[in-house]
Amino acid sequence: MIIMKEFNNNRYIVTAALPYANGPIHIGHLAGVYLPADIFVRFLRRKKKDVIFICGSDEHGAPISIQAKKEKTTPNKIVNKYHYMIKNCFIDFKIIFDNYSRTSSKIHHKISSNFFKKLYDNKKIFEKESYQFYDKKYSQFLADRYIMGICPICRNKYAYGDQCENCGSTLSPEDLVNPKSTISKNPIYLKKTKNWYLPFNKYQDFLKEWILVKNKINWKKNVYRQSKSWLDNGLKERAITRDLDWGIPIPIYNENKKVLYVWFEAPIGYISSTIEWAHKKNVDWKNYWKNNNTKLIQFIGKDNIVFHSIIFPAILKAYNKNYILPHKIFSNEFLKLENKKISTSKKWAVWAHEYIQDFPNKQDSLRYVLISNMPEKKDNNFNWKNFQRKNNTELVATLGNFINRSIVLVNKYNKGIIPSPGLFSFNDKYVLEKIKKCPIHIENLLKSFKFKESIDIFMDLSKVGNKYITEEEPWKNNKKKIRLNTIIYVSMQIVAMLAQLSELFIPDTSNKMLKILRLKLLFWNQIKNRFNIICPGHLLGKKKLLFNKIKNKEIEYQLNKLK
Ligand SMILES: [Zn+2]
């Protein structure tokens, strides 16, 4: 097990990938990026670390510009719609950032322009002319994805300029027979243009040392492997500007319609979002981004690995202003839906905002299922039947049932007051030991970024509780009062520990449980290695239902919706 080194560090920047504001977010985004980031940040806060959780919408680039042209609207209207929709979804799912910014903000434009300007002034970038495919009708240069034609290898009519999805060949637009624009469907032309390039090959040695030597053991295997494969192929120069009318104009006089390439400016969004936060809080952002004692932990999607492990660090290195580099880049594999790849364009997804409409106040059910199915080591699958089963058997029949049984016992036999225990039996001691060990197990797993296993440890504790009550049979008449009190005391210690631990995974439920128990949320060191979290004499609050069963017809509705 790789436990994160130097965990005693006290300052962290945790970033979550900037969602692209051309559509809503779905369960794949939540399971892949935002839930692991959220759990990790919650854990750091409970450990009393100085942590800022940074994100924002990524609002530039050709896809948004093209979508606007197709829908005869403006890019601004599109990004406004999705920025607020996405932002609200995060709030609904209790993924609370310290700052959720947007790359169309003034501050981001300013910071990104400064990056470009300094690279330009210091001759770290160069200009070069080239011929690129152009769509006359839409007056737009086309990225490879927007070019379609016949695959020269398998004759598939719908091969893209970068890849044929039928035979899997990697292609260039020049390879296609009869290449056409996917936007206007018209034939395309080569047109001369000029762009600015960053010579990434100049940073090859630096990145090799940094990734292959320094970070080899620290990074997740998928991140390491992809980065290494890029380095093995040799880094090349890449354009950092685009011919587009939507984006951050390059700060060079007389260069119209040239903007910064999204993958140049979007990662700078982590920095500008932090600066925006620091201005609001009146703190110095440099204490985070330019302080070698800060650990930068980035949670991203698998399709964005090299942009974070190679492109962004190379830009920071070229800019050379003492920015820290990512300490850890975390990426999950993909989540499938009903065994098929989630696809925004094919509308094969469960959208977060629609889930909330269909299952109001059941955010924790989805959080729970997504965390316990998290695609950590391999692609994993979400299916609605399994969602229903996990909700009904694990949340309702195990966790909810155990808590309910325990509280009923306190109310029935001790007027809602936690009783003093007598002597502990062998079984009591075994259970109390389990409670003590739980936060230690979870801590070790979270330090090695194992979220799925950590929620299993949590759920196992409620299974231990259910089993304990069933074995001890407190409702049997022949129990002496002192023995009954001891059983109730032990069960309530499990309940109290579950209330404390659940905050990491299912925060709404944790909140409800803490209210029922009339307890405050404790810091991690206050629950670590302890079993006596709720004291004898403590009076409970009002009982409340924690989970509801999900009915067959609700699941059928969702399955029909997919069709
Ligand atoms: Zn093909």
Coordinates of C-alpha atoms and ligand atoms in Angstrom, one line a residue, residues 150-157 159 163-169 171, ligand 1:
I150 CA -14.1 8.0 -45.4
C151 CA -11.6 5.9 -43.5
P152 CA -8.7 5.0 -45.8
I153 CA -8.3 1.7 -44.0
C154 CA -11.8 0.2 -43.4
R155 CA -13.8 2.6 -45.7
N156 CA -16.1 3.6 -42.8
K157 CA -17.9 6.7 -44.0
A159 CA -14.3 8.4 -39.6
Q163 CA -9.6 8.6 -35.4
C164 CA -11.8 6.0 -37.0
E165 CA -14.1 4.6 -34.4
N166 CA -14.9 1.6 -36.5
C167 CA -11.4 0.2 -37.0
G168 CA -9.7 2.1 -34.2
S169 CA -7.0 3.6 -36.5
L171 CA -5.8 9.3 -38.4
Ligands
ZN1 ZN -11.5 2.7 -40.2

